[in-house]
Every structure is written in C-alpha cells, then in structure tokens.
Short mmCIF file of C-alpha atoms in Angstrom, two decimals:
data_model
loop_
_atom_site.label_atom_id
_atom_site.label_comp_id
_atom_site.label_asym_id
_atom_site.label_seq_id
_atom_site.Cartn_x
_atom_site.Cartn_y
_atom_site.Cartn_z
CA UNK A 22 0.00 0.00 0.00
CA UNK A 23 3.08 2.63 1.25
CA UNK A 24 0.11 5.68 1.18
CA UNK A 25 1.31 8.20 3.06
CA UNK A 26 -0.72 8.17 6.96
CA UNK A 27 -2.66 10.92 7.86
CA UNK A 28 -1.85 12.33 11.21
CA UNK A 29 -3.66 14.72 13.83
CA UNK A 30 -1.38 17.51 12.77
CA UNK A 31 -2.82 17.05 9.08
CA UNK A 32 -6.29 17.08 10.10
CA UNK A 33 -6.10 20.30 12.31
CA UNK A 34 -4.02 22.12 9.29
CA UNK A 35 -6.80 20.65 6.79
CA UNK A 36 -9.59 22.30 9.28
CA UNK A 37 -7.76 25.67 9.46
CA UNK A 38 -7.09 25.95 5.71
CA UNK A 39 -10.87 24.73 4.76
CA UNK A 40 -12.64 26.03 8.02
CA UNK A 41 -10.71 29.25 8.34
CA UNK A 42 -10.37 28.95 12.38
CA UNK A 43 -7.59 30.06 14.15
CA UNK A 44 -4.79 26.80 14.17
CA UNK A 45 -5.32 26.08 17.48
CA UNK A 46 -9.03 26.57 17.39
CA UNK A 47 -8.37 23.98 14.70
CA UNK A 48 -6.77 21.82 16.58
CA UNK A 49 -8.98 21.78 19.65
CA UNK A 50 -11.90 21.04 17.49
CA UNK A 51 -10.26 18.25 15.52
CA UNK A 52 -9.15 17.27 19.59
CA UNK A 53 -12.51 17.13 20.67
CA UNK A 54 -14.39 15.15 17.50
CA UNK A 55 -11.59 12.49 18.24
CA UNK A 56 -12.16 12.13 21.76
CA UNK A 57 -15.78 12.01 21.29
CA UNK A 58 -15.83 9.18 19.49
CA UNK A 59 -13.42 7.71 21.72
CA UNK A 60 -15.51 8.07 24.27
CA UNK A 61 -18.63 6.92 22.60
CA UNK A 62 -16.96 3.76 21.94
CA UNK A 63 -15.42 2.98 25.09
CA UNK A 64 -18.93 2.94 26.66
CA UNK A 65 -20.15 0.27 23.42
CA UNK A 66 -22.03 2.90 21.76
CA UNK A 67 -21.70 2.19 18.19
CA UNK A 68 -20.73 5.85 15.95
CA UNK A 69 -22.67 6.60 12.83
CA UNK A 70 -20.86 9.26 10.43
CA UNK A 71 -22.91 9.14 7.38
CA UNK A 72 -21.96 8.69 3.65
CA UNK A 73 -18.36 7.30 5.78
CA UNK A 74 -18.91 4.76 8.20
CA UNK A 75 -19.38 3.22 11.18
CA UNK A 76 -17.56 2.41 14.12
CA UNK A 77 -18.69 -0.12 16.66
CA UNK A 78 -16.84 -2.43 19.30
CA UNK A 79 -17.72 -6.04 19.00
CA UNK A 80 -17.11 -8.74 22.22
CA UNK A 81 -15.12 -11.60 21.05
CA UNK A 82 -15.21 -14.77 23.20
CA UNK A 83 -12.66 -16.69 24.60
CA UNK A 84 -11.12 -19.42 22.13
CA UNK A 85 -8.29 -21.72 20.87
CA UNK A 86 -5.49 -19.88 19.16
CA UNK A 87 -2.11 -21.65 17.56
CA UNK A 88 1.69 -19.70 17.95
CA UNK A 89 2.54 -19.91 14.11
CA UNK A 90 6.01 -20.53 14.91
CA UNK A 91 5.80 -24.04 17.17
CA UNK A 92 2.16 -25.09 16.86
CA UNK A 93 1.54 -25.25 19.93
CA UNK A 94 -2.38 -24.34 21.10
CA UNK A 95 -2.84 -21.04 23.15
CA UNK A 96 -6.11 -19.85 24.76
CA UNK A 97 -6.91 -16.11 23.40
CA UNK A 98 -9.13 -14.50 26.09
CA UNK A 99 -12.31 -12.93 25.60
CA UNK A 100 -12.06 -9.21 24.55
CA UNK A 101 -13.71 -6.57 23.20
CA UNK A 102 -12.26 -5.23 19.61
CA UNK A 103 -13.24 -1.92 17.44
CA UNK A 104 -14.91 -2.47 13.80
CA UNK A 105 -15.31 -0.33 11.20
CA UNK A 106 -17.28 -0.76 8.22
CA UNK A 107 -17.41 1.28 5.47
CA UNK A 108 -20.58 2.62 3.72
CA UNK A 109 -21.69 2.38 0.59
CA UNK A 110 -20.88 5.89 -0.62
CA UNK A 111 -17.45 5.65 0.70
CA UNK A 112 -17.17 1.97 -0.92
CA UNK A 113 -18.09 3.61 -4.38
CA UNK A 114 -15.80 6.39 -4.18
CA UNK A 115 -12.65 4.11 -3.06
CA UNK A 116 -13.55 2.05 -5.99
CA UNK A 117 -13.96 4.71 -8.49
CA UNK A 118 -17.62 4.05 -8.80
CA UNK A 119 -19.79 7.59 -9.48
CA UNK A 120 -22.01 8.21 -6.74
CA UNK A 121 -25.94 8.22 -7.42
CA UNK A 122 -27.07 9.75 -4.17
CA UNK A 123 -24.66 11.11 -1.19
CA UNK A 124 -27.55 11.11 1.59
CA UNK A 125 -27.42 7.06 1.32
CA UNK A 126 -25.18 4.58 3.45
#
C-alpha cells in the first residue's frame, strides 16, 4: 500500500485551511471530535458518520489460538475489539464508482 498516513497535525491544518479557524481553534476542534468518538466507543455505543462509516466495538469470546512458529495451542481470552465498516458511498468512491445519491449509506 506505502500511502502516506494521515496524522492529527494534518487534520487540524486541513480544518484551518478549509474552516478558516484560528490553528489552534483547529486543533482543539479536531481534539474534541476524536475524543468524542473515543468516548462513545469505550462505553459500546456504536458511531454513525454518514456517507463514511461506522464504528462499533464487537465482544469476542474466549477461544483456541495456535503460535505460528511451534504449533503449539494457546487460549486467546475474551475481549472486546473496534470495527469499522465502510458505507456504501465511501465503498463507491474508493472504488472509483460515481455516486448516485450522497444522503445514502
């Protein structure tokens, strides 16, 4: 893949060019979207952003695992991981497709 990774730095300098708010103002709103979600998730609340995605944290249970290296079985505990599935809109535009209508998922 090698894309280059977008960083917080390069979101709050995307705000202030686009948004025209001061750079930290920029950065204190980028701050405070992040940590919202954050903290939406952390308490299982699953977060919507439409015509992008959505993020929501999924239990796993407890089950057999194997170490690649010797074979031997390992239990992997139960615990909960973060999904994130794509919508359709942003599936069409990754993939070139055109876009009929942006309001959908």
């Amino acid at each position: 893949m090698g894309g280059k990774t977008v960083t917080r730095a390069d979101l709050c300098e995307s705000v202030y060019q686009k948004v025209g708010l001061s750079r930290s103002e920029s950065a204190e709103l980028v701050e405070v979207v992040l940590r919202e979600i954050a903290d939406c998730l952390v308490t299982g609340e699953s977060v919507k952003l439409s015509s992008f995605g959505t993020f929501m944290v999924r239990s796993k249970s407890e089950r057999v695992g194997r170490n690649p290296k010797t074979g031997e079985e390992v239990p992997i505990l139960p615990r909960r991981v973060l999904v994130f599935k794509p919508s359709n809109v942003l599936k069409q535009r990754i993939n070139g497709d055109t876009v009929a209508d942006e309001g959908e998922d």
